[in-house]
């Protein structure tokens, strides 16, 4: 390594300073109080989402047991009458968007065997 290369390697590059994003910018709030409330609420939502994901994974495992038992006994992998019950339950509890949510969940739970 020659002297010019050694100097180039050891000279730090100047980078633009990173600008910190304030809580109000991150949340879209207009006051620090609202930003704090939104930040805390988002943390709670993230924790709830983790629990929901865990419950869906648990449901997928239980559904796989049911499917395996049904198939082993000579039945079909999917019971459409049961799926209609589930869709109705979600629709009754959550309205029309509940049906779409239930369809997604049922899709996740089908055919894992």
PDB file of C-alpha atoms in Angstrom:
ATOM      1  CA  UNK A   1       0.000   0.000   0.000  1.00  0.00           C
ATOM      2  CA  UNK A   2       1.481   3.370  -0.965  1.00  0.00           C
ATOM      3  CA  UNK A   3       1.153   6.603   1.031  1.00  0.00           C
ATOM      4  CA  UNK A   4      -1.725   7.966  -1.065  1.00  0.00           C
ATOM      5  CA  UNK A   5      -3.756   4.788  -0.599  1.00  0.00           C
ATOM      6  CA  UNK A   6      -3.069   4.706   3.139  1.00  0.00           C
ATOM      7  CA  UNK A   7      -4.258   8.285   3.471  1.00  0.00           C
ATOM      8  CA  UNK A   8      -7.411   7.617   1.472  1.00  0.00           C
ATOM      9  CA  UNK A   9      -8.261   4.556   3.555  1.00  0.00           C
ATOM     10  CA  UNK A  10      -7.749   6.242   6.902  1.00  0.00           C
ATOM     11  CA  UNK A  11      -9.580   9.480   6.050  1.00  0.00           C
ATOM     12  CA  UNK A  12     -13.149   9.343   7.279  1.00  0.00           C
ATOM     13  CA  UNK A  13     -15.793  10.232   4.749  1.00  0.00           C
ATOM     14  CA  UNK A  14     -18.099  13.046   5.562  1.00  0.00           C
ATOM     15  CA  UNK A  15     -21.686  11.865   5.630  1.00  0.00           C
ATOM     16  CA  UNK A  16     -24.723  14.030   5.976  1.00  0.00           C
ATOM     17  CA  UNK A  17     -25.928  14.015   9.575  1.00  0.00           C
ATOM     18  CA  UNK A  18     -28.954  11.810  10.101  1.00  0.00           C
ATOM     19  CA  UNK A  19     -31.983  13.829  10.964  1.00  0.00           C
ATOM     20  CA  UNK A  20     -34.049  12.385  13.763  1.00  0.00           C
ATOM     21  CA  UNK A  21     -37.740  11.971  13.110  1.00  0.00           C
ATOM     22  CA  UNK A  22     -39.736  13.489  15.922  1.00  0.00           C
ATOM     23  CA  UNK A  23     -42.639  11.583  17.501  1.00  0.00           C
ATOM     24  CA  UNK A  24     -45.105  14.077  16.044  1.00  0.00           C
ATOM     25  CA  UNK A  25     -43.689  13.523  12.545  1.00  0.00           C
ATOM     26  CA  UNK A  26     -43.734   9.741  13.004  1.00  0.00           C
ATOM     27  CA  UNK A  27     -47.348   9.678  14.155  1.00  0.00           C
ATOM     28  CA  UNK A  28     -48.827  12.532  12.162  1.00  0.00           C
ATOM     29  CA  UNK A  29     -49.983  14.146  15.390  1.00  0.00           C
ATOM     30  CA  UNK A  30     -49.835  17.896  15.876  1.00  0.00           C
ATOM     31  CA  UNK A  31     -48.988  17.906  19.582  1.00  0.00           C
ATOM     32  CA  UNK A  32     -46.512  16.023  21.728  1.00  0.00           C
ATOM     33  CA  UNK A  33     -49.359  14.766  23.922  1.00  0.00           C
ATOM     34  CA  UNK A  34     -51.215  13.280  20.954  1.00  0.00           C
ATOM     35  CA  UNK A  35     -47.966  11.783  19.640  1.00  0.00           C
ATOM     36  CA  UNK A  36     -47.335  10.091  22.983  1.00  0.00           C
ATOM     37  CA  UNK A  37     -50.874   8.701  23.075  1.00  0.00           C
ATOM     38  CA  UNK A  38     -50.560   7.424  19.515  1.00  0.00           C
ATOM     39  CA  UNK A  39     -47.147   5.894  20.224  1.00  0.00           C
ATOM     40  CA  UNK A  40     -48.451   4.076  23.303  1.00  0.00           C
ATOM     41  CA  UNK A  41     -51.541   2.911  21.438  1.00  0.00           C
ATOM     42  CA  UNK A  42     -49.453   1.616  18.546  1.00  0.00           C
ATOM     43  CA  UNK A  43     -47.357  -0.408  20.972  1.00  0.00           C
ATOM     44  CA  UNK A  44     -50.568  -1.923  22.343  1.00  0.00           C
ATOM     45  CA  UNK A  45     -51.792  -2.683  18.813  1.00  0.00           C
ATOM     46  CA  UNK A  46     -48.463  -4.373  18.008  1.00  0.00           C
ATOM     47  CA  UNK A  47     -48.828  -6.541  21.122  1.00  0.00           C
ATOM     48  CA  UNK A  48     -52.428  -7.379  20.190  1.00  0.00           C
ATOM     49  CA  UNK A  49     -51.335  -8.259  16.643  1.00  0.00           C
ATOM     50  CA  UNK A  50     -48.709 -10.623  18.063  1.00  0.00           C
ATOM     51  CA  UNK A  51     -51.411 -12.320  20.160  1.00  0.00           C
ATOM     52  CA  UNK A  52     -53.779 -12.532  17.172  1.00  0.00           C
ATOM     53  CA  UNK A  53     -51.054 -14.084  15.020  1.00  0.00           C
ATOM     54  CA  UNK A  54     -50.330 -16.604  17.776  1.00  0.00           C
ATOM     55  CA  UNK A  55     -54.019 -17.495  18.037  1.00  0.00           C
ATOM     56  CA  UNK A  56     -54.301 -17.938  14.280  1.00  0.00           C
ATOM     57  CA  UNK A  57     -51.247 -20.203  14.313  1.00  0.00           C
ATOM     58  CA  UNK A  58     -52.859 -22.201  17.120  1.00  0.00           C
ATOM     59  CA  UNK A  59     -56.095 -22.398  15.110  1.00  0.00           C
ATOM     60  CA  UNK A  60     -54.121 -23.631  12.091  1.00  0.00           C
ATOM     61  CA  UNK A  61     -52.635 -26.438  14.190  1.00  0.00           C
ATOM     62  CA  UNK A  62     -56.045 -27.484  15.558  1.00  0.00           C
ATOM     63  CA  UNK A  63     -57.519 -27.332  12.067  1.00  0.00           C
ATOM     64  CA  UNK A  64     -54.747 -29.619  10.785  1.00  0.00           C
ATOM     65  CA  UNK A  65     -55.638 -32.187  13.478  1.00  0.00           C
ATOM     66  CA  UNK A  66     -59.301 -32.059  12.430  1.00  0.00           C
ATOM     67  CA  UNK A  67     -58.444 -32.393   8.736  1.00  0.00           C
ATOM     68  CA  UNK A  68     -56.156 -35.331   9.374  1.00  0.00           C
ATOM     69  CA  UNK A  69     -58.821 -37.106  11.433  1.00  0.00           C
ATOM     70  CA  UNK A  70     -61.449 -36.448   8.771  1.00  0.00           C
ATOM     71  CA  UNK A  71     -59.218 -37.661   5.923  1.00  0.00           C
ATOM     72  CA  UNK A  72     -58.041 -40.721   7.898  1.00  0.00           C
ATOM     73  CA  UNK A  73     -61.659 -41.719   8.431  1.00  0.00           C
ATOM     74  CA  UNK A  74     -62.394 -41.475   4.699  1.00  0.00           C
ATOM     75  CA  UNK A  75     -63.891 -37.990   4.755  1.00  0.00           C
ATOM     76  CA  UNK A  76     -63.033 -34.898   2.778  1.00  0.00           C
ATOM     77  CA  UNK A  77     -60.308 -32.470   3.742  1.00  0.00           C
ATOM     78  CA  UNK A  78     -62.762 -29.548   4.004  1.00  0.00           C
ATOM     79  CA  UNK A  79     -66.250 -29.444   5.512  1.00  0.00           C
ATOM     80  CA  UNK A  80     -68.031 -26.687   3.597  1.00  0.00           C
ATOM     81  CA  UNK A  81     -71.033 -26.626   5.949  1.00  0.00           C
ATOM     82  CA  UNK A  82     -68.698 -25.922   8.870  1.00  0.00           C
ATOM     83  CA  UNK A  83     -66.916 -23.211   6.897  1.00  0.00           C
ATOM     84  CA  UNK A  84     -70.272 -21.526   6.225  1.00  0.00           C
ATOM     85  CA  UNK A  85     -70.936 -21.547   9.994  1.00  0.00           C
ATOM     86  CA  UNK A  86     -67.582 -19.877  10.612  1.00  0.00           C
ATOM     87  CA  UNK A  87     -68.234 -17.266   7.908  1.00  0.00           C
ATOM     88  CA  UNK A  88     -71.638 -16.495   9.415  1.00  0.00           C
ATOM     89  CA  UNK A  89     -70.174 -16.180  12.894  1.00  0.00           C
ATOM     90  CA  UNK A  90     -67.562 -13.646  11.763  1.00  0.00           C
ATOM     91  CA  UNK A  91     -70.091 -11.744   9.623  1.00  0.00           C
ATOM     92  CA  UNK A  92     -72.523 -11.513  12.545  1.00  0.00           C
ATOM     93  CA  UNK A  93     -69.800 -10.303  14.900  1.00  0.00           C
ATOM     94  CA  UNK A  94     -67.906  -7.947  12.573  1.00  0.00           C
ATOM     95  CA  UNK A  95     -70.159  -7.138   9.638  1.00  0.00           C
ATOM     96  CA  UNK A  96     -69.278  -7.617   5.994  1.00  0.00           C
ATOM     97  CA  UNK A  97     -65.508  -7.146   6.539  1.00  0.00           C
ATOM     98  CA  UNK A  98     -65.717 -10.039   9.030  1.00  0.00           C
ATOM     99  CA  UNK A  99     -66.597 -12.352   6.150  1.00  0.00           C
ATOM    100  CA  UNK A 100     -63.421 -11.380   4.294  1.00  0.00           C
ATOM    101  CA  UNK A 101     -61.383 -11.836   7.461  1.00  0.00           C
ATOM    102  CA  UNK A 102     -62.896 -15.286   8.022  1.00  0.00           C
ATOM    103  CA  UNK A 103     -62.209 -16.276   4.406  1.00  0.00           C
ATOM    104  CA  UNK A 104     -58.559 -15.356   4.834  1.00  0.00           C
ATOM    105  CA  UNK A 105     -58.335 -17.282   8.088  1.00  0.00           C
ATOM    106  CA  UNK A 106     -60.028 -20.336   6.567  1.00  0.00           C
ATOM    107  CA  UNK A 107     -57.635 -20.177   3.621  1.00  0.00           C
ATOM    108  CA  UNK A 108     -54.711 -20.181   6.058  1.00  0.00           C
ATOM    109  CA  UNK A 109     -56.162 -23.190   7.866  1.00  0.00           C
ATOM    110  CA  UNK A 110     -56.951 -25.327   4.799  1.00  0.00           C
ATOM    111  CA  UNK A 111     -54.725 -27.863   3.163  1.00  0.00           C
ATOM    112  CA  UNK A 112     -51.801 -27.923   5.547  1.00  0.00           C
ATOM    113  CA  UNK A 113     -51.738 -31.729   5.449  1.00  0.00           C
TER     114      UNK A 113
END
